[in-house]
XYZ file of C-alpha atoms in Angstrom:
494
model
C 0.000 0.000 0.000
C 2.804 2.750 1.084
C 4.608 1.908 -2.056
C 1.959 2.301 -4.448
C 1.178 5.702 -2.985
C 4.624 6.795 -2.563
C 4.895 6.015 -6.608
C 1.785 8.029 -7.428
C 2.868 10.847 -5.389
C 6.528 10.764 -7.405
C 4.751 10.731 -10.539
C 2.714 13.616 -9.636
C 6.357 15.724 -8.127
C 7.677 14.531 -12.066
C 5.734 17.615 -13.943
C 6.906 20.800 -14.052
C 5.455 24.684 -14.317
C 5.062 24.823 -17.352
C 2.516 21.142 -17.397
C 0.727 23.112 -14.419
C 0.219 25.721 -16.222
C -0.990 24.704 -19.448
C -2.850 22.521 -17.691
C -4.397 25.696 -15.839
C -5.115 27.290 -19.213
C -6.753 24.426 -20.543
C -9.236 24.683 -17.327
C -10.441 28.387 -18.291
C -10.502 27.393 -21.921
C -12.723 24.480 -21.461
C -14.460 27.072 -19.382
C -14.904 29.218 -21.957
C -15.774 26.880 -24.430
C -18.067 24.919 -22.405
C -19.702 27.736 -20.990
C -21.046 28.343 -24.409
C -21.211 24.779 -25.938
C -23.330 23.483 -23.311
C -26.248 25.667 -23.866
C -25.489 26.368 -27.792
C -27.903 23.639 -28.626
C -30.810 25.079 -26.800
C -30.109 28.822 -27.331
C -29.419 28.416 -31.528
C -33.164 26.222 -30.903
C -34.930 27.757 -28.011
C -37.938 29.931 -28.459
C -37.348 33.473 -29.613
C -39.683 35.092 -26.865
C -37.110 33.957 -24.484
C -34.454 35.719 -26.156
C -33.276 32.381 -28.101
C -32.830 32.321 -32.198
C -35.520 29.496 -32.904
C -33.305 27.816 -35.580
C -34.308 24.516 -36.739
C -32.082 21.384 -35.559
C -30.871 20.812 -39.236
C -29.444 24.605 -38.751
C -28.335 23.577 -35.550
C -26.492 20.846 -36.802
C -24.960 22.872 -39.535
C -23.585 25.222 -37.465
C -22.277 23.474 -34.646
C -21.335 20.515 -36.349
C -19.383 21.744 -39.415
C -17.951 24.051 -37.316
C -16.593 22.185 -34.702
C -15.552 20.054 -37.510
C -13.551 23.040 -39.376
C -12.251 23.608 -35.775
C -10.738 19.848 -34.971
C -9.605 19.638 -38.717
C -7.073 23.366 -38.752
C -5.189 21.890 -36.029
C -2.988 20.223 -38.820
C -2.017 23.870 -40.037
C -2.605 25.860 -36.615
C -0.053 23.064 -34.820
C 3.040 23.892 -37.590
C 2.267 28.033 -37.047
C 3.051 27.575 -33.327
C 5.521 25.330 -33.990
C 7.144 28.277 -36.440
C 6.022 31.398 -34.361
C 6.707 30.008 -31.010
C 3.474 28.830 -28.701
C 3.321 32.037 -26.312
C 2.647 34.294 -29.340
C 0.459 31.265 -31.299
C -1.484 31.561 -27.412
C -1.477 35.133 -27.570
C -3.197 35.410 -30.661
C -5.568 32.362 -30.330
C -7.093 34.136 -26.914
C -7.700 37.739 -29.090
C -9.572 35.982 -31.354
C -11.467 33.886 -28.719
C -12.584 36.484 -26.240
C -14.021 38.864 -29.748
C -15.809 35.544 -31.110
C -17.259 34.863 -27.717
C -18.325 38.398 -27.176
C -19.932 38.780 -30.854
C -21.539 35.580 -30.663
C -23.945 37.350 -28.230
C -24.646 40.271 -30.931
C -25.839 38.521 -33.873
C -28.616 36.676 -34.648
C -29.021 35.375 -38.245
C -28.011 32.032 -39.726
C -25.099 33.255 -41.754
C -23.639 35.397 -39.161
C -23.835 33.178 -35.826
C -22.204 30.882 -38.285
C -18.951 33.059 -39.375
C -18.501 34.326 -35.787
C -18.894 30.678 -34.217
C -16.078 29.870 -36.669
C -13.905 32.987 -35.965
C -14.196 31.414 -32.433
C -13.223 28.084 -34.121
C -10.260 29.282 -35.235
C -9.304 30.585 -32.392
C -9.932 27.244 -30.361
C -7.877 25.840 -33.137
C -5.060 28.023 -32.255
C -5.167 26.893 -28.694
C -5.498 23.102 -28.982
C -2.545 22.016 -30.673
C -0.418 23.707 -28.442
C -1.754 22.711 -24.614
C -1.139 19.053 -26.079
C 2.026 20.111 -27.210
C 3.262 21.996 -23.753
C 1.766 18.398 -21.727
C 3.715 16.071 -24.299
C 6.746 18.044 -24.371
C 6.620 17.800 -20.347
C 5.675 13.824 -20.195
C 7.567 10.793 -20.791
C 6.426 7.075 -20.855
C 6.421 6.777 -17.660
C 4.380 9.631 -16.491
C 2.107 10.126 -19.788
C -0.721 7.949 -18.851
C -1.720 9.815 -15.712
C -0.560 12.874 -17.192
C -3.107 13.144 -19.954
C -5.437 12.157 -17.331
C -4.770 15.083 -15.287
C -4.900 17.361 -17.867
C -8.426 15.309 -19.203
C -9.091 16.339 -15.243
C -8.122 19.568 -15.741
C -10.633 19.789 -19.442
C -13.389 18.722 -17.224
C -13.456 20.920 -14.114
C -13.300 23.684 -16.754
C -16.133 21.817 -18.620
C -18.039 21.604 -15.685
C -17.777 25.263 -13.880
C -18.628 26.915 -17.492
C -22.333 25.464 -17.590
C -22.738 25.919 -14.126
C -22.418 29.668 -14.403
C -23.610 29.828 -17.642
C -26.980 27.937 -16.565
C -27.800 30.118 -13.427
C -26.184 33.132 -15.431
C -29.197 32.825 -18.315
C -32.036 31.985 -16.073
C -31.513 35.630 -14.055
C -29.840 37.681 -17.109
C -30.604 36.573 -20.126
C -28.655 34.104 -22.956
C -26.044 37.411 -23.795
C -24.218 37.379 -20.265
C -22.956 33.400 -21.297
C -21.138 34.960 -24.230
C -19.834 37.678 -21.998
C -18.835 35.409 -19.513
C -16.758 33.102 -22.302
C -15.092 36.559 -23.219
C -13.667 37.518 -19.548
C -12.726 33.820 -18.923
C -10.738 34.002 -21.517
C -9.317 37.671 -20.820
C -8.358 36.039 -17.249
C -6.514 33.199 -19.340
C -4.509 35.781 -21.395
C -3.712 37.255 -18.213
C -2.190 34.095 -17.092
C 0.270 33.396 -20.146
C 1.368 37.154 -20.112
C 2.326 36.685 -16.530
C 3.638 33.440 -16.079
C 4.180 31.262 -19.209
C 7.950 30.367 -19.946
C 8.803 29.685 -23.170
C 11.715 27.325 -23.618
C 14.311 27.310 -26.765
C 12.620 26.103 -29.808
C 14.452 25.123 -33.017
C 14.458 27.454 -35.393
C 13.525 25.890 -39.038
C 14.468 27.487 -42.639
C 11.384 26.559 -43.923
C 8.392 29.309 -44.598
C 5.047 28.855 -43.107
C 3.513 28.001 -46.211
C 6.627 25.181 -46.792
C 6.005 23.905 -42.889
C 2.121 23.401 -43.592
C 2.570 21.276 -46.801
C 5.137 19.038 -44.796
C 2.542 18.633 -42.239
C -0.238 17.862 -44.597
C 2.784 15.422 -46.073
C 3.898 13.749 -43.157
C -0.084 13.311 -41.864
C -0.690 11.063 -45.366
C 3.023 9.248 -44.562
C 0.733 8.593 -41.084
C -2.563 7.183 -41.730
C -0.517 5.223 -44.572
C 0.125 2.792 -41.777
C -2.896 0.670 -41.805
C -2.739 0.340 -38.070
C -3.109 3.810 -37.097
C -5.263 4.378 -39.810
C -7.930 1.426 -38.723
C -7.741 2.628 -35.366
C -8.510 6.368 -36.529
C -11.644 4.891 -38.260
C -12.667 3.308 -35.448
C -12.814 6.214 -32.937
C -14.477 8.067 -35.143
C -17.429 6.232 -33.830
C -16.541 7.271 -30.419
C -16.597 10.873 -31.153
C -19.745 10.506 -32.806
C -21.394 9.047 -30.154
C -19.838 11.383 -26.986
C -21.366 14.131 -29.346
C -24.574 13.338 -29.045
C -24.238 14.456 -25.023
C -23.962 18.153 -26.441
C -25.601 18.562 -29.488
C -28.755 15.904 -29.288
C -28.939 15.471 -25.540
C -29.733 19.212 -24.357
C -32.425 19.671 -26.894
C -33.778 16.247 -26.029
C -34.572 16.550 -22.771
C -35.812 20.334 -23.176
C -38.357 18.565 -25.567
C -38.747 15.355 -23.582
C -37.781 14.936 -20.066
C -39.829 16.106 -17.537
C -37.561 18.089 -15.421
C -40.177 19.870 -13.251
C -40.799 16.598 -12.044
C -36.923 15.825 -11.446
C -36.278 19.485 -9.743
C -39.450 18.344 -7.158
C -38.130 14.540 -6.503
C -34.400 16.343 -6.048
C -36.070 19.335 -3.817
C -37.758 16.499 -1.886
C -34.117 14.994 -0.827
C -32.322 18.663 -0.920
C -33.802 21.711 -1.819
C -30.760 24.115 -2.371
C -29.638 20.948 -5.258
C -33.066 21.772 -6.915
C -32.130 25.385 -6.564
C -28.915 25.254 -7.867
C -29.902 22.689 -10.680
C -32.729 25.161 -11.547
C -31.067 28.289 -11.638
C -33.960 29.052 -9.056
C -36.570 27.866 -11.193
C -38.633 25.083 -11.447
C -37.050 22.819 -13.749
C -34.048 21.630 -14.252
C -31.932 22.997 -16.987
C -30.657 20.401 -19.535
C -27.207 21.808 -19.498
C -26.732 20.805 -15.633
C -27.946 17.271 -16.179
C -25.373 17.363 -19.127
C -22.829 18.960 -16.580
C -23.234 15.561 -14.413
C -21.071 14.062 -17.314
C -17.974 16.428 -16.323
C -18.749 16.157 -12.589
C -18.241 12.580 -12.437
C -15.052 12.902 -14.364
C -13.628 15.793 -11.815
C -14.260 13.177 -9.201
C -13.052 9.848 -10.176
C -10.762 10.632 -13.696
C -7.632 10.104 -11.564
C -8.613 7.081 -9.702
C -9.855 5.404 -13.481
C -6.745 6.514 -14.847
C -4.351 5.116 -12.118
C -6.960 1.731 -12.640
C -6.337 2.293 -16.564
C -2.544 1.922 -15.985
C -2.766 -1.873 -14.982
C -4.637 -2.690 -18.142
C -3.805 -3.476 -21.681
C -5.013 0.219 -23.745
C -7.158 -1.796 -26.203
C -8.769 -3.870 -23.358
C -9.046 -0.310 -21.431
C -10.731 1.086 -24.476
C -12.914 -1.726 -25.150
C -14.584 -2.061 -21.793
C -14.826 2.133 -22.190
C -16.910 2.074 -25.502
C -19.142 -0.947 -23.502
C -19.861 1.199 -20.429
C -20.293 4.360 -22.738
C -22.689 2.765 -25.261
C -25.149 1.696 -22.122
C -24.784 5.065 -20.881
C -25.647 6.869 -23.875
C -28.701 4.599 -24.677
C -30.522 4.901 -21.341
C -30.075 9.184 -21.621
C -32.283 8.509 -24.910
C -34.648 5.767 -24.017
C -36.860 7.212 -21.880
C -38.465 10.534 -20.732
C -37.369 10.257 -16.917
C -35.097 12.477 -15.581
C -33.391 10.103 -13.072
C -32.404 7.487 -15.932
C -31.029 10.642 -17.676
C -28.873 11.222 -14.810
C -28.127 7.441 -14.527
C -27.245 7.536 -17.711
C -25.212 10.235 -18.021
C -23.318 8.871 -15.099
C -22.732 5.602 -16.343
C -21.481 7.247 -20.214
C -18.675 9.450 -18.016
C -17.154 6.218 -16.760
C -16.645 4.681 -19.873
C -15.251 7.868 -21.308
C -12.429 7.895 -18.399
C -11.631 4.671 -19.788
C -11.400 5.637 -23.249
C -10.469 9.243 -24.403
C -6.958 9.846 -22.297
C -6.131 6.016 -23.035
C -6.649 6.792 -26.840
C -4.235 9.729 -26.367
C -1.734 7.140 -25.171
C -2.261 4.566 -26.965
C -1.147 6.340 -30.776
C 1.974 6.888 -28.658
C 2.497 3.261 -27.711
C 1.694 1.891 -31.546
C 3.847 4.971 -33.003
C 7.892 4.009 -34.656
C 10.452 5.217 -32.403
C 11.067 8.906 -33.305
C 7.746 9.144 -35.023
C 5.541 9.763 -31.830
C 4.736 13.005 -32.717
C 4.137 12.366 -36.250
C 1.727 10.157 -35.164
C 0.272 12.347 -32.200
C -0.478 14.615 -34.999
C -3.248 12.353 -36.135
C -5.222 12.557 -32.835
C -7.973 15.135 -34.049
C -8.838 13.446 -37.539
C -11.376 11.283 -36.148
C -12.801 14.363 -33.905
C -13.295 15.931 -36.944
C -14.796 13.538 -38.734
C -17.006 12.641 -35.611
C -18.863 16.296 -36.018
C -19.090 16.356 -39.126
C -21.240 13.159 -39.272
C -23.068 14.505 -35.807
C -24.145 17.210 -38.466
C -26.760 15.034 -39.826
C -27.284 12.836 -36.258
C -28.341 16.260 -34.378
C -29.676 17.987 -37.139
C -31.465 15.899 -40.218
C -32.019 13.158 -38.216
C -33.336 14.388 -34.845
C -35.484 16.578 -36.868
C -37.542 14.050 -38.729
C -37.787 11.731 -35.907
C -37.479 13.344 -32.290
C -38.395 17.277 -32.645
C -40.853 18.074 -30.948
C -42.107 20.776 -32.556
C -42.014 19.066 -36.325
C -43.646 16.260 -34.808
C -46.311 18.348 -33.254
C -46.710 20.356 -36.789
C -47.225 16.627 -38.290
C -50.210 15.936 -35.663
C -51.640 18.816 -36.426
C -52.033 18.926 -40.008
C -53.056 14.944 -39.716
C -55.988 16.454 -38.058
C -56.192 19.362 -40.426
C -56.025 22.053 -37.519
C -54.781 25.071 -39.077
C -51.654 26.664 -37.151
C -49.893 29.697 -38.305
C -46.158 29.866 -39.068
C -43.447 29.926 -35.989
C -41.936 33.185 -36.641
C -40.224 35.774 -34.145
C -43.578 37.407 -33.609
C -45.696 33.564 -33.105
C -42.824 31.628 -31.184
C -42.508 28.010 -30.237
C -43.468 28.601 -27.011
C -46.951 30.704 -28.707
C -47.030 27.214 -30.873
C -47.309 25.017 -28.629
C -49.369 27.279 -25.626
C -51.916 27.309 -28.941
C -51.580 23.536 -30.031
C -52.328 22.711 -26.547
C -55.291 24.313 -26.327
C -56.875 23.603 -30.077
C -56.060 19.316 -29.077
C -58.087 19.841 -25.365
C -54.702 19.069 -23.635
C -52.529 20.473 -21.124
C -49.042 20.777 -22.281
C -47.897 17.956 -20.320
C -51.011 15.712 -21.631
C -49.731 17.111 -24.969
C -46.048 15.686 -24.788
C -46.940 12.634 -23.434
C -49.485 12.048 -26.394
C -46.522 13.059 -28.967
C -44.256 10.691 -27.060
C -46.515 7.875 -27.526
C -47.525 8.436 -31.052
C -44.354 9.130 -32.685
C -41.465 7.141 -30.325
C -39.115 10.250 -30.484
C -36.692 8.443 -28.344
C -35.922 5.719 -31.474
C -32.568 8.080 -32.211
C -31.344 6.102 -29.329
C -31.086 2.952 -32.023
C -29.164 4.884 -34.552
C -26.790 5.945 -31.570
C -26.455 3.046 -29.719
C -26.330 1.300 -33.080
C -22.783 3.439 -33.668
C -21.245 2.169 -30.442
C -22.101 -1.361 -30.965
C -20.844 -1.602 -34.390
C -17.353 0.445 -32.933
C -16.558 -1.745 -30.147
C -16.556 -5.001 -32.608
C -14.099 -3.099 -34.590
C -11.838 -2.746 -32.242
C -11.845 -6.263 -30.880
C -11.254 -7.403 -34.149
C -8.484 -5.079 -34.434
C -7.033 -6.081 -31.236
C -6.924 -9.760 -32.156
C -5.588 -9.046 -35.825
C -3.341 -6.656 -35.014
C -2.432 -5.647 -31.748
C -2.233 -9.057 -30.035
C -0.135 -10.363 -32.866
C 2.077 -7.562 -32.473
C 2.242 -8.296 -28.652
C 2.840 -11.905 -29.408
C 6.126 -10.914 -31.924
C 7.583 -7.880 -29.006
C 7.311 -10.638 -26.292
C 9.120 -13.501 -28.429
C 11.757 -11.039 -29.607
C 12.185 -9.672 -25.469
């Protein structure tokens, strides 16, 4: 027992400032980030008398998936401009054109421009994320990397989980503009923080121009995925990232549409009423982005403990078991209407994502040539990309034809040829459904419930579910065709 905690204790002594501090910078940027992302969903959907911009879900989709697609494809080029202009001015520059994006995000309103100022914050975000993972693998080795990655995955999470948390109780008393304003002083504090304190070590100095350094990277990236087993194992995370989307882009609007959270904020109020409170933002229902928040709560708490648990598996048995708990997790949030399986399930999807996302992280490492590593590490946000861009059509075609509620509704009534005006700004959602209600002799409640019934909006669960099923026998196939083999030939050669 004393050895095994005086060997934790000497990894943790291992990393240095500049690990603590990126690591610190990472926090507020997930802040930031989060702060918005969490409630994006529901504010580019929500009802315009409540100061939301009533998009459809296929516009949602469209915006935050091809965006956050854009974003988790650029850091290919943004990674070899810090690499050429150094990462404290590559830092400098991605927070200036954060903290504007945040800010404007809260001043326009249309389709086109939410869209070009959600990617100038893109950008900026893709300025940022090459080099934290840089400054942590820089300040790792093999025998600290594991538990490194999940500290800083520790560190993405408590800033993931403080940014909804203001941002919910923020918007129920002010008003959805004060989140964006929020995301902009966050990251003014982080600027703050790598003016002050961030050390820059030497850097080698390359001949090369920028535009000379990018088509090397683009080069060496191909010379990558070339190797079938990196490439495989790229395919099959993309079904990861597919799925852990759904949490923020399908699961918000969801239970907004679906779950009954009035009922959730009285059984919680029953047990504690300042938890109903908080969970509320002193209303009287539970706002979707703090059941989402659970996710990044559970991972504050236990990410260590999984990771230190992590270390005494094999990676692809790690992973495996992740995408297993994850897929059970993600299909209870959809299957029903009931707030506490939501939180179950939420619960349940944040274990198996311990498992899986920092051991992915370490795993390209492990398969990686010697003196390729970062080559290889280079690779890590193809699939993430790819993963939004196909939650484009999850959150937005998809959930649209089979699980919104409003289109459903619309369906229903013109079934029963009730005539219904037009949702525009001046007859909201909100006016929609107030009128449906009363035209079908229902309360609002009755209403849902009817919908529910009729139309199974919770069937998106097969499609996702479907997605983690069909990933996790990938990669036990690939694990017994080429990882164990490989395994097999290292130990006989030892």
């Amino acid at each position: 027992m004393s050895t095994e905690k005086k060997s934790f204790f000497g990894v943790m002594k291992s990393y240095n400032s500049n690990f603590w501090i990126a690591s610190m910078m990472e926090l507020f940027e997930r802040w930031a980030w989060y702060g918005m992302f969490a409630v994006l969903a529901l504010y580019l959907t929500g009802s315009t008398d409540e100061g939301a911009l009533g998009f459809s879900h296929i516009e949602k989709g469209q915006i935050m998936g091809v965006v956050t697609a854009i974003l988790y494809f650029l850091p290919i080029i943004t990674g070899v401009i810090a690499d050429k202009i150094g990462y404290k001015l590559s830092l400098t520059i991605a927070y200036i054109l954060l903290g504007t994006g945040y800010y404007f995000m809260g001043e326009v309103s249309s389709f086109t421009s939410v869209f070009l100022v959600f990617l100038w914050v893109a950008v900026g975000a893709a300025m940022f994320k090459p080099v934290a993972s840089a400054i942590i693998t820089k300040n790792t080795d093999k025998s600290n990397s594991t538990l490194g990655f999940g500290i800083f995955y520790m560190m993405v999470n408590i800033g993931g989980f403080v940014g909804p948390t203001f941002s919910s109780n923020l918007r129920t008393q002010f008003g959805w503009k004060i989140v964006f304003l929020q995301a902009a002083i966050v990251i003014g504090i982080n600027l703050l923080i790598l003016l002050l304190f961030f050390k820059e070590g030497e850097r080698v100095k390359k001949e090369e121009t920028i535009g000379e350094a990018i088509l090397s990277s683009i080069k060496n990236i191909w010379e990558a995925v070339k190797d079938t087993r990196l490439s495989v194992l790229l395919v099959i995370m993309i079904g990861f990232w597919t799925m852990f989307n759904q949490l923020f882009y399908t699961l918000p609007t969801f239970i907004e549409d679906w779950v009954n959270t009035k009922a959730l904020h009285d059984s919680i109020a029953n047990v504690s009423p300042w938890l109903a409170s908080f969970m509320s933002g002193g209303g009287d229902s539970v706002n979707p982005e703090m059941l989402i928040n659970i996710d990044a709560g559970a991972i504050i708490l236990f990410q260590i403990m999984v990771s230190y648990f992590v270390l005494k598996m094999r990676h692809v048995s790690a992973m495996i078991t992740g995408f297993v708990i994850a897929s059970i997790g993600i299909g209870i949030t959809f299957y029903t209407g009931n707030g506490l399986y939501t939180i179950l399930g939420i619960v349940i999807f944040a274990i198996g994502e311990m498992m899986t996302n920092p051991t992915f992280s370490s795993f390209i490492a492990l398969i990686s040539p010697k003196g390729k590593e970062a080559l290889y590490m280079g690779t890590y946000f193809l699939p993430i990309f790819l993963g939004n861009f196909i939650t484009t059509f999850i959150s937005g075609n998809l959930y649209q034809a089979w699980s919104d509620k409003l289109s459903l509704l619309q369906t229903e009534m013109a079934k029963r040829s009730i005539e219904m005006p037009e949702v525009t700004k001046e007859f909201s959602k909100n006016d929609y459904f107030a009128s449906a209600s009363e035209k079908l002799g229902m309360t609002q409640n009755e209403m849902t419930q009817f919908i529910w019934d009729t139309y199974n909006p919770n069937k998106i669960w097969y499609v996702i579910v479907a997605i983690g099923v069909v990933t996790i026998f990938a990669l036990v196939i690939y694990d017994r065709l080429v990882i164990r083999p490989k395994e097999a030939k290292e130990t006989k050669s030892a």
